[in-house]
Tab-separated table of C-alpha atoms and ligand atoms in Angstrom:
chain	number	residue	atom	x	y	z
A	1403	UNK	CA	-32.339	-168.541	38.191
A	1404	UNK	CA	-30.983	-172.065	38.236
A	1405	UNK	CA	-28.780	-171.771	35.138
A	1406	UNK	CA	-25.202	-172.594	36.003
A	1407	UNK	CA	-22.754	-169.716	36.137
A	1408	UNK	CA	-19.023	-170.019	35.521
A	1409	UNK	CA	-16.086	-167.742	36.224
A	1410	UNK	CA	-12.311	-167.808	36.489
A	1411	UNK	CA	-10.673	-167.751	39.904
A	1412	UNK	CA	-7.110	-166.513	40.361
A	1413	UNK	CA	-6.305	-167.035	44.055
A	1414	UNK	CA	-3.136	-164.915	43.814
A	1415	UNK	CA	-0.457	-165.044	46.502
A	1416	UNK	CA	0.236	-163.572	49.938
A	1417	UNK	CA	-3.200	-163.090	51.543
A	1418	UNK	CA	-4.833	-163.766	48.150
A	1419	UNK	CA	-5.752	-167.443	48.684
A	1420	UNK	CA	-7.215	-166.720	52.156
A	1421	UNK	CA	-9.346	-163.753	51.161
A	1422	UNK	CA	-10.593	-165.209	47.864
A	1423	UNK	CA	-11.558	-168.435	49.652
A	1424	UNK	CA	-13.590	-166.364	52.130
A	1425	UNK	CA	-15.354	-164.622	49.233
A	1426	UNK	CA	-16.176	-167.973	47.608
A	1427	UNK	CA	-17.725	-169.182	50.856
A	1428	UNK	CA	-19.903	-166.059	51.041
A	1429	UNK	CA	-21.009	-166.236	47.396
A	1430	UNK	CA	-21.887	-169.896	47.841
A	1431	UNK	CA	-23.799	-169.205	51.058
A	1432	UNK	CA	-25.718	-166.457	49.242
A	1433	UNK	CA	-27.047	-169.190	46.960
A	1434	UNK	CA	-25.121	-168.160	43.867
A	1435	UNK	CA	-23.721	-171.299	42.361
A	1436	UNK	CA	-20.640	-170.573	40.284
A	1437	UNK	CA	-18.371	-173.170	38.699
A	1438	UNK	CA	-14.947	-171.682	39.387
A	1439	UNK	CA	-12.161	-172.394	36.923
A	1440	UNK	CA	-9.116	-172.110	39.188
A	1441	UNK	CA	-5.936	-170.883	37.457
A	1442	UNK	CA	-2.591	-169.708	38.784
A	1443	UNK	CA	-0.747	-166.491	37.973
A	1444	UNK	CA	2.228	-164.752	39.543
A	1445	UNK	CA	5.743	-165.589	40.688
A	1446	UNK	CA	5.065	-169.330	41.119
A	1447	UNK	CA	4.305	-169.874	37.445
A	1448	UNK	CA	7.079	-167.679	36.011
A	1449	UNK	CA	9.654	-170.460	36.261
A	1450	UNK	CA	7.399	-172.881	34.388
A	1451	UNK	CA	5.871	-170.616	31.733
A	1452	UNK	CA	8.298	-167.692	31.521
A	1453	UNK	CA	5.497	-165.248	32.250
A	1454	UNK	CA	3.428	-164.478	35.369
A	1455	UNK	CA	0.279	-164.619	33.256
A	1456	UNK	CA	0.275	-167.803	31.130
A	1457	UNK	CA	-1.935	-167.990	28.065
A	1458	UNK	CA	-4.178	-170.509	29.886
A	1459	UNK	CA	-5.119	-167.780	32.383
A	1460	UNK	CA	-6.015	-165.327	29.640
A	1461	UNK	CA	-7.961	-167.985	27.748
A	1462	UNK	CA	-9.941	-168.951	30.831
A	1463	UNK	CA	-10.966	-165.331	31.439
A	1464	UNK	CA	-11.755	-164.817	27.760
A	1465	UNK	CA	-13.934	-167.959	27.791
A	1466	UNK	CA	-15.874	-167.056	30.933
A	1467	UNK	CA	-15.834	-163.279	30.566
A	1468	UNK	CA	-15.480	-162.826	34.333
A	1469	UNK	CA	-12.857	-163.489	36.962
A	1470	UNK	CA	-12.309	-163.023	40.659
A	1471	UNK	CA	-8.694	-162.300	41.378
A	1472	UNK	CA	-6.600	-162.256	44.523
A	1473	UNK	CA	-3.618	-159.901	44.742
A	1474	UNK	CA	-0.318	-160.876	43.146
A	1475	UNK	CA	3.108	-159.845	44.444
A	1476	UNK	CA	5.321	-157.864	42.053
A	1477	UNK	CA	9.080	-157.643	42.577
A	1478	UNK	CA	10.325	-154.089	43.166
A	1479	UNK	CA	12.948	-152.547	40.889
A	1480	UNK	CA	13.739	-155.759	38.986
A	1481	UNK	CA	12.302	-159.122	37.989
A	1482	UNK	CA	9.209	-159.954	35.975
A	1483	UNK	CA	6.668	-157.420	34.838
A	1484	UNK	CA	3.616	-156.964	37.062
A	1485	UNK	CA	1.069	-159.730	36.501
A	1486	UNK	CA	-1.641	-157.186	37.201
A	1487	UNK	CA	-0.506	-154.734	34.549
A	1488	UNK	CA	0.060	-157.597	32.094
A	1489	UNK	CA	-3.454	-158.938	32.676
A	1490	UNK	CA	-5.090	-155.542	32.319
A	1491	UNK	CA	-3.252	-154.789	29.104
A	1492	UNK	CA	-3.605	-158.265	27.564
A	1493	UNK	CA	-7.375	-158.292	28.095
A	1494	UNK	CA	-7.730	-154.555	27.476
A	1495	UNK	CA	-9.410	-154.063	30.855
A	1496	UNK	CA	-9.347	-150.333	30.322
A	1497	UNK	CA	-11.516	-149.114	33.176
A	1498	UNK	CA	-10.551	-149.692	36.777
A	1499	UNK	CA	-13.533	-148.828	38.943
A	1500	UNK	CA	-13.365	-148.522	42.728
A	1501	UNK	CA	-16.427	-147.548	44.736
A	1502	UNK	CA	-15.381	-145.907	48.003
A	1503	UNK	CA	-18.109	-145.694	50.639
A	1504	UNK	CA	-18.203	-144.980	54.352
A	1505	UNK	CA	-19.491	-147.984	56.260
A	1506	UNK	CA	-21.546	-147.151	59.357
A	1507	UNK	CA	-19.734	-149.909	61.260
A	1508	UNK	CA	-16.242	-148.552	60.613
A	1509	UNK	CA	-15.037	-145.596	62.620
A	1510	UNK	CA	-12.982	-143.165	60.580
A	1511	UNK	CA	-12.384	-139.421	60.527
A	1512	UNK	CA	-15.134	-138.995	57.924
A	1513	UNK	CA	-18.787	-139.748	57.428
A	1514	UNK	CA	-20.740	-139.824	54.225
A	1515	UNK	CA	-17.923	-140.560	51.818
A	1516	UNK	CA	-19.513	-141.972	48.670
A	1517	UNK	CA	-17.341	-141.631	45.609
A	1518	UNK	CA	-16.113	-143.744	42.712
A	1519	UNK	CA	-12.575	-143.776	41.385
A	1520	UNK	CA	-12.468	-144.381	37.615
A	1521	UNK	CA	-8.885	-145.051	36.596
A	1522	UNK	CA	-7.503	-145.493	33.076
A	1523	UNK	CA	-5.933	-148.922	33.266
A	1524	UNK	CA	-3.883	-149.541	30.138
A	1525	UNK	CA	-1.397	-146.758	29.433
A	1526	UNK	CA	0.219	-143.664	30.972
A	1527	UNK	CA	3.396	-144.419	32.912
A	1528	UNK	CA	2.342	-148.088	33.157
A	1529	UNK	CA	3.114	-148.652	29.479
A	1530	UNK	CA	6.343	-150.266	30.730
A	1531	UNK	CA	8.529	-148.313	28.307
A	1532	UNK	CA	11.683	-147.528	30.269
A	1533	UNK	CA	15.251	-147.416	29.099
A	1534	UNK	CA	18.689	-146.228	30.097
A	1535	UNK	CA	19.733	-143.315	27.900
A	1536	UNK	CA	23.246	-143.093	29.365
A	1537	UNK	CA	24.845	-144.300	32.590
A	1538	UNK	CA	22.904	-142.684	35.410
A	1539	UNK	CA	20.116	-141.428	33.135
A	1540	UNK	CA	16.832	-143.278	32.679
A	1541	UNK	CA	13.717	-142.390	30.715
A	1542	UNK	CA	10.224	-143.649	31.481
A	1543	UNK	CA	7.666	-142.920	28.800
A	1544	UNK	CA	4.200	-141.711	29.658
A	1545	UNK	CA	2.066	-142.786	26.735
A	1546	UNK	CA	-1.271	-141.061	26.308
A	1547	UNK	CA	-3.611	-141.694	23.411
A	1548	UNK	CA	-6.716	-139.813	22.424
A	1549	UNK	CA	-8.586	-143.098	21.945
A	1550	UNK	CA	-7.866	-144.320	25.489
A	1551	UNK	CA	-8.663	-140.915	27.019
A	1552	UNK	CA	-11.993	-140.639	25.215
A	1553	UNK	CA	-12.949	-144.198	26.118
A	1554	UNK	CA	-12.222	-143.857	29.853
A	1555	UNK	CA	-13.955	-140.464	29.991
A	1556	UNK	CA	-17.009	-141.940	28.315
A	1557	UNK	CA	-16.939	-144.827	30.805
A	1558	UNK	CA	-16.923	-142.369	33.728
A	1559	UNK	CA	-19.834	-140.352	32.370
A	1560	UNK	CA	-21.862	-143.451	31.518
A	1561	UNK	CA	-21.231	-144.785	35.019
A	1562	UNK	CA	-22.329	-141.452	36.500
A	1563	UNK	CA	-25.510	-141.426	34.441
A	1564	UNK	CA	-26.368	-145.096	35.053
A	1565	UNK	CA	-25.812	-144.934	38.801
A	1566	UNK	CA	-27.530	-141.605	39.463
A	1567	UNK	CA	-24.378	-139.641	40.233
A	1568	UNK	CA	-24.108	-135.919	39.615
A	1569	UNK	CA	-20.527	-134.890	38.969
A	1570	UNK	CA	-17.460	-136.163	37.162
A	1571	UNK	CA	-14.193	-134.547	38.253
A	1572	UNK	CA	-11.166	-134.968	35.980
A	1573	UNK	CA	-7.942	-135.092	38.009
A	1574	UNK	CA	-4.780	-133.944	36.245
A	1575	UNK	CA	-1.426	-132.197	36.230
A	1576	UNK	CA	-1.846	-130.467	32.888
A	1577	UNK	CA	-0.197	-127.330	34.217
A	1578	UNK	CA	3.110	-129.238	34.121
A	1579	UNK	CA	2.487	-132.116	31.689
A	1580	UNK	CA	0.835	-129.820	29.210
A	1581	UNK	CA	0.704	-132.300	26.350
A	1582	UNK	CA	0.027	-135.673	28.001
A	1583	UNK	CA	-2.301	-134.600	30.809
A	1584	UNK	CA	-3.433	-131.818	28.497
A	1585	UNK	CA	-4.744	-134.425	26.057
A	1586	UNK	CA	-6.410	-136.365	28.883
A	1587	UNK	CA	-8.161	-133.205	30.049
A	1588	UNK	CA	-9.132	-132.051	26.589
A	1589	UNK	CA	-10.749	-135.449	25.897
A	1590	UNK	CA	-12.617	-135.403	29.218
A	1591	UNK	CA	-13.970	-131.940	28.424
A	1592	UNK	CA	-15.020	-133.059	24.958
A	1593	UNK	CA	-16.907	-136.088	26.288
A	1594	UNK	CA	-18.498	-133.921	29.007
A	1595	UNK	CA	-20.301	-131.949	26.309
A	1596	UNK	CA	-22.246	-135.114	25.402
A	1597	UNK	CA	-23.471	-135.482	28.988
A	1598	UNK	CA	-25.213	-132.197	29.823
A	1599	UNK	CA	-27.122	-133.917	32.647
A	1600	UNK	CA	-23.841	-134.598	34.507
A	1601	UNK	CA	-21.762	-131.773	35.966
A	1602	UNK	CA	-18.123	-131.709	35.008
A	1603	UNK	CA	-15.171	-130.110	36.716
A	1604	UNK	CA	-11.387	-130.364	36.783
A	1605	UNK	CA	-8.876	-130.344	39.620
A	1606	UNK	CA	-5.093	-130.469	39.776
A	1607	UNK	CA	-3.940	-133.701	41.440
A	1608	UNK	CA	-2.027	-132.199	44.370
A	1609	UNK	CA	-4.938	-129.982	45.330
A	1610	UNK	CA	-7.224	-132.995	44.864
A	1611	UNK	CA	-5.175	-134.999	47.387
A	1612	UNK	CA	-5.482	-132.183	49.914
A	1613	UNK	CA	-9.226	-131.686	49.298
A	1614	UNK	CA	-9.803	-135.427	49.650
A	1615	UNK	CA	-8.400	-135.519	53.159
A	1616	UNK	CA	-10.150	-132.293	54.168
A	1617	UNK	CA	-13.540	-132.694	52.617
A	1618	UNK	CA	-13.986	-136.045	50.832
A	1619	UNK	CA	-17.787	-135.827	50.894
A	1620	UNK	CA	-17.701	-133.237	48.107
A	1621	UNK	CA	-16.387	-135.713	45.527
A	1622	UNK	CA	-18.555	-137.956	43.385
A	1623	UNK	CA	-16.922	-139.619	40.339
A	1624	UNK	CA	-13.157	-139.094	40.012
A	1625	UNK	CA	-11.691	-139.592	36.548
A	1626	UNK	CA	-7.941	-140.214	36.514
A	1627	UNK	CA	-5.131	-141.503	34.350
A	1628	UNK	CA	-3.335	-144.661	35.436
A	1629	UNK	CA	-0.729	-143.586	38.024
A	1630	UNK	CA	-2.863	-140.905	39.668
A	1631	UNK	CA	-5.728	-143.385	39.862
A	1632	UNK	CA	-3.512	-145.963	41.537
A	1633	UNK	CA	-2.297	-143.541	44.203
A	1634	UNK	CA	-5.619	-141.795	44.810
A	1635	UNK	CA	-7.339	-145.201	45.154
A	1636	UNK	CA	-5.229	-146.059	48.186
A	1637	UNK	CA	-5.758	-142.569	49.623
A	1638	UNK	CA	-9.509	-142.977	49.199
A	1639	UNK	CA	-9.387	-146.422	50.829
A	1640	UNK	CA	-7.784	-144.717	53.820
A	1641	UNK	CA	-10.792	-142.406	54.105
A	1642	UNK	CA	-13.229	-145.257	54.693
A	1643	UNK	CA	-11.286	-147.722	56.823
A	1644	UNK	CA	-8.267	-148.783	54.802
A	1645	UNK	CA	-7.258	-151.210	52.112
A	1646	UNK	CA	-9.141	-154.091	53.702
A	1647	UNK	CA	-12.547	-152.738	52.730
A	1648	UNK	CA	-12.522	-151.227	49.239
A	1649	UNK	CA	-13.550	-153.437	46.294
A	1650	UNK	CA	-12.693	-152.957	42.663
A	1651	UNK	CA	-13.274	-154.112	39.139
A	1652	UNK	CA	-11.281	-154.000	35.940
A	1653	UNK	CA	-13.658	-153.652	33.032
A	1654	UNK	CA	-13.077	-154.255	29.334
A	1655	UNK	CA	-15.346	-154.755	26.334
A	1656	UNK	CA	-15.577	-158.523	26.693
A	1657	UNK	CA	-14.097	-159.295	30.115
A	1658	UNK	CA	-14.324	-158.115	33.690
A	1659	UNK	CA	-11.841	-158.945	36.450
A	1660	UNK	CA	-12.919	-158.249	40.023
A	1661	UNK	CA	-10.300	-157.615	42.693
A	1662	UNK	CA	-9.625	-155.571	45.806
A	1663	UNK	CA	-7.579	-152.362	45.743
A	1664	UNK	CA	-5.069	-153.901	48.140
A	1665	UNK	CA	-1.995	-155.973	47.388
A	1666	UNK	CA	-0.741	-159.300	48.711
A	1667	UNK	CA	0.034	-157.892	52.192
A	1668	UNK	CA	3.080	-160.138	52.802
A	1669	UNK	CA	3.357	-158.757	56.356
A	1670	UNK	CA	0.193	-160.585	57.423
A	1671	UNK	CA	-0.053	-163.392	54.840
A	1672	UNK	CA	-0.859	-166.931	55.943
A	1673	UNK	CA	-1.885	-165.938	59.471
A	1674	UNK	CA	-5.638	-165.945	58.959
A	1675	UNK	CA	-5.987	-162.354	60.130
A	1676	UNK	CA	-6.457	-160.460	56.850
A	1677	UNK	CA	-9.686	-158.599	56.275
A	1678	UNK	CA	-11.560	-160.283	53.401
A	1679	UNK	CA	-14.159	-157.477	53.111
A	1680	UNK	CA	-12.615	-155.898	50.007
A	1681	UNK	CA	-12.608	-159.186	48.117
A	1682	UNK	CA	-16.047	-160.172	49.406
A	1683	UNK	CA	-17.419	-156.836	48.159
A	1684	UNK	CA	-15.566	-157.355	44.857
A	1685	UNK	CA	-17.262	-160.750	44.569
A	1686	UNK	CA	-20.618	-159.042	45.205
A	1687	UNK	CA	-19.881	-156.775	42.242
A	1688	UNK	CA	-19.056	-159.904	40.210
A	1689	UNK	CA	-22.352	-161.474	41.234
A	1690	UNK	CA	-24.157	-158.265	40.180
A	1691	UNK	CA	-22.279	-158.285	36.873
A	1692	UNK	CA	-23.608	-161.819	36.316
A	1693	UNK	CA	-27.124	-160.491	36.723
A	1694	UNK	CA	-27.787	-161.664	40.268
A	1695	UNK	CA	-28.602	-158.230	41.686
A	1696	UNK	CA	-30.577	-159.430	44.678
A	1697	UNK	CA	-27.835	-161.788	45.833
A	1698	UNK	CA	-25.233	-159.043	45.363
A	1699	UNK	CA	-27.197	-156.658	47.575
A	1700	UNK	CA	-27.681	-159.395	50.169
A	1701	UNK	CA	-23.919	-159.911	50.349
A	1702	UNK	CA	-23.314	-156.159	50.698
A	1703	UNK	CA	-25.963	-155.841	53.407
A	1704	UNK	CA	-24.501	-158.823	55.286
A	1705	UNK	CA	-21.048	-157.208	55.190
A	1706	UNK	CA	-22.471	-153.926	56.529
A	1707	UNK	CA	-24.336	-155.777	59.271
A	1708	UNK	CA	-21.263	-157.757	60.313
A	1709	UNK	CA	-19.125	-154.611	60.399
A	1710	UNK	CA	-21.638	-152.922	62.714
A	1711	UNK	CA	-20.819	-155.528	65.379
A	1712	UNK	CA	-17.470	-154.655	67.020
A	1713	UNK	CA	-16.934	-158.335	67.919
A	1714	UNK	CA	-16.816	-159.213	64.222
A	1715	UNK	CA	-14.244	-156.661	63.112
A	1716	UNK	CA	-10.773	-157.703	62.034
A	1717	UNK	CA	-7.555	-156.197	63.411
A	1718	UNK	CA	-7.054	-153.617	60.667
A	1719	UNK	CA	-10.388	-152.131	61.815
A	1720	UNK	CA	-9.425	-152.158	65.471
A	1721	UNK	CA	-11.161	-155.454	66.253
A	1722	UNK	CA	-9.895	-158.855	67.275
A	1723	UNK	CA	-11.782	-161.191	64.968
A	1724	UNK	CA	-9.789	-163.361	62.632
A	1725	UNK	CA	-10.644	-163.918	58.990
A	1726	UNK	CA	-12.699	-167.064	59.587
A	1727	UNK	CA	-14.726	-165.556	62.446
A	1728	UNK	CA	-15.526	-162.476	60.410
A	1729	UNK	CA	-16.450	-164.537	57.328
A	1730	UNK	CA	-18.752	-166.727	59.453
A	1731	UNK	CA	-20.354	-163.529	60.783
A	1732	UNK	CA	-21.034	-162.260	57.264
A	1733	UNK	CA	-22.539	-165.611	56.259
A	1734	UNK	CA	-24.712	-165.679	59.373
A	1735	UNK	CA	-26.150	-162.278	58.392
A	1736	UNK	CA	-27.128	-163.190	54.838
A	1737	UNK	CA	-30.825	-162.381	54.990
B	148	NAI	P1	-0.624	-153.983	50.321
B	148	NAI	O1	-1.915	-153.438	49.862
B	148	NAI	O2	-0.382	-155.413	50.087
B	148	NAI	O3	-0.432	-153.696	51.893
B	148	NAI	C1	-0.360	-152.394	52.433
B	148	NAI	C2	-0.698	-152.458	53.921
B	148	NAI	O4	-2.112	-152.688	54.063
B	148	NAI	C3	0.001	-153.601	54.658
B	148	NAI	O5	0.311	-153.187	55.953
B	148	NAI	C4	-1.046	-154.698	54.705
B	148	NAI	O6	-0.926	-155.569	55.802
B	148	NAI	C5	-2.334	-153.894	54.785
B	148	NAI	N1	-3.437	-154.619	54.129
B	148	NAI	C6	-3.642	-154.755	52.792
B	148	NAI	N2	-4.709	-155.505	52.558
B	148	NAI	C7	-5.204	-155.856	53.754
B	148	NAI	C8	-6.317	-156.657	54.165
B	148	NAI	N3	-7.144	-157.235	53.279
B	148	NAI	N4	-6.530	-156.828	55.491
B	148	NAI	C9	-5.732	-156.250	56.399
B	148	NAI	N5	-4.660	-155.473	56.075
B	148	NAI	C10	-4.405	-155.292	54.758
B	148	NAI	O7	0.498	-153.080	49.609
B	148	NAI	P2	2.069	-153.299	49.522
B	148	NAI	O8	2.603	-153.824	50.802
B	148	NAI	O9	2.563	-152.026	48.996
B	148	NAI	O10	2.281	-154.367	48.377
B	148	NAI	C11	2.525	-155.747	48.614
B	148	NAI	C12	2.596	-156.476	47.283
B	148	NAI	O11	1.307	-156.464	46.648
B	148	NAI	C13	3.556	-155.844	46.277
B	148	NAI	O12	4.287	-156.884	45.663
B	148	NAI	C14	2.673	-155.165	45.268
B	148	NAI	O13	3.250	-155.100	43.992
B	148	NAI	C15	1.459	-156.073	45.282
B	148	NAI	N6	0.202	-155.425	44.866
B	148	NAI	C16	-0.641	-156.162	44.095
B	148	NAI	C17	-1.853	-155.639	43.724
B	148	NAI	C18	-2.771	-156.495	42.911
B	148	NAI	O14	-2.545	-157.675	42.761
B	148	NAI	N7	-3.828	-155.949	42.379
B	148	NAI	C19	-2.275	-154.278	44.106
B	148	NAI	C20	-1.326	-153.614	44.971
B	148	NAI	C21	-0.128	-154.169	45.309
B	149	MG	MG1	-2.500	-149.891	43.769
């Protein structure tokens, strides 16, 4: 277990540098020694390189195969293309996976939420194909390919099978978008036939949103195209304590980028009060991906233990602890 591990670190901006630093402290304290290759992406590097994701960033991730990433701010309505979307498309990180679990230490309206959001990460309305047809008329193209639909559906079913889950639910709006969501649904149904051990069902997105806030315990693996997956991820985070606690990973064939669901939270950036749980749990997933299962579970257990103590909770969870106090509490509970 002493072989040296290496990974890329993208601190990001806003609360990114604070929360990723906290995660690095926890990983280190858990005895997992990783040589971090620190690279910058986002607004700061656009002026220098003309892109928010310079080739050096992509090459670092390609070389190491894994990265921990802080959130990156994206200008609204104008300016450079999202660094996040660029990264996911450039590295073909086609599966965005977000485990959403109730934590005993966090009081919410629900108990026993334990679901996984599996979001297609490369196409749909995030293909970036928008143009002005005439003054006052704009088109945005939703691109859906059979290959991408089959691949994300297969990912969801494999994940279900490998993690002992029972049901995959495809979320769609194929009643309206009969061709694009229709293709997504048709592919999901086709893949389902290869996984007879896993139940498969389908739900229209608006009904899904309602069912999620009424009875989230009934859901297991949710399979969604890009935009629906983005929106439903934040909704699901709200079920278990908010954006501060839900981890995520962007998975491709050769690379995996681990990051929280949340963004750069400019409203609280630089004040040392952000909740680093989501990034710490993302780093635990990274550690597991690198084959250090025991250390990953230790980090997750330490997070759960810290959250059970009201004195350790950060403000977003109704507590008063700052980021450093909470991170120290997690480290102190590493068994
Ligand atoms: P956001 O997720 O940054 O913040 C939404 C709300 O949740 C804010 O009130 C914020 O303070 C709170 N929050 C988020 N993370 C938190 C944490 N760890 N601890 C405590 N409170 C937390 O979403 P918003 O404001 O819509 O987006 C801000 C920027 O982040 C935008 O530029 C957006 O494009 C970018 N973004 C980047 C993502 C990424 O890099 N993967 C993902 C989502 C948004
Ligand atoms: Mg999002």
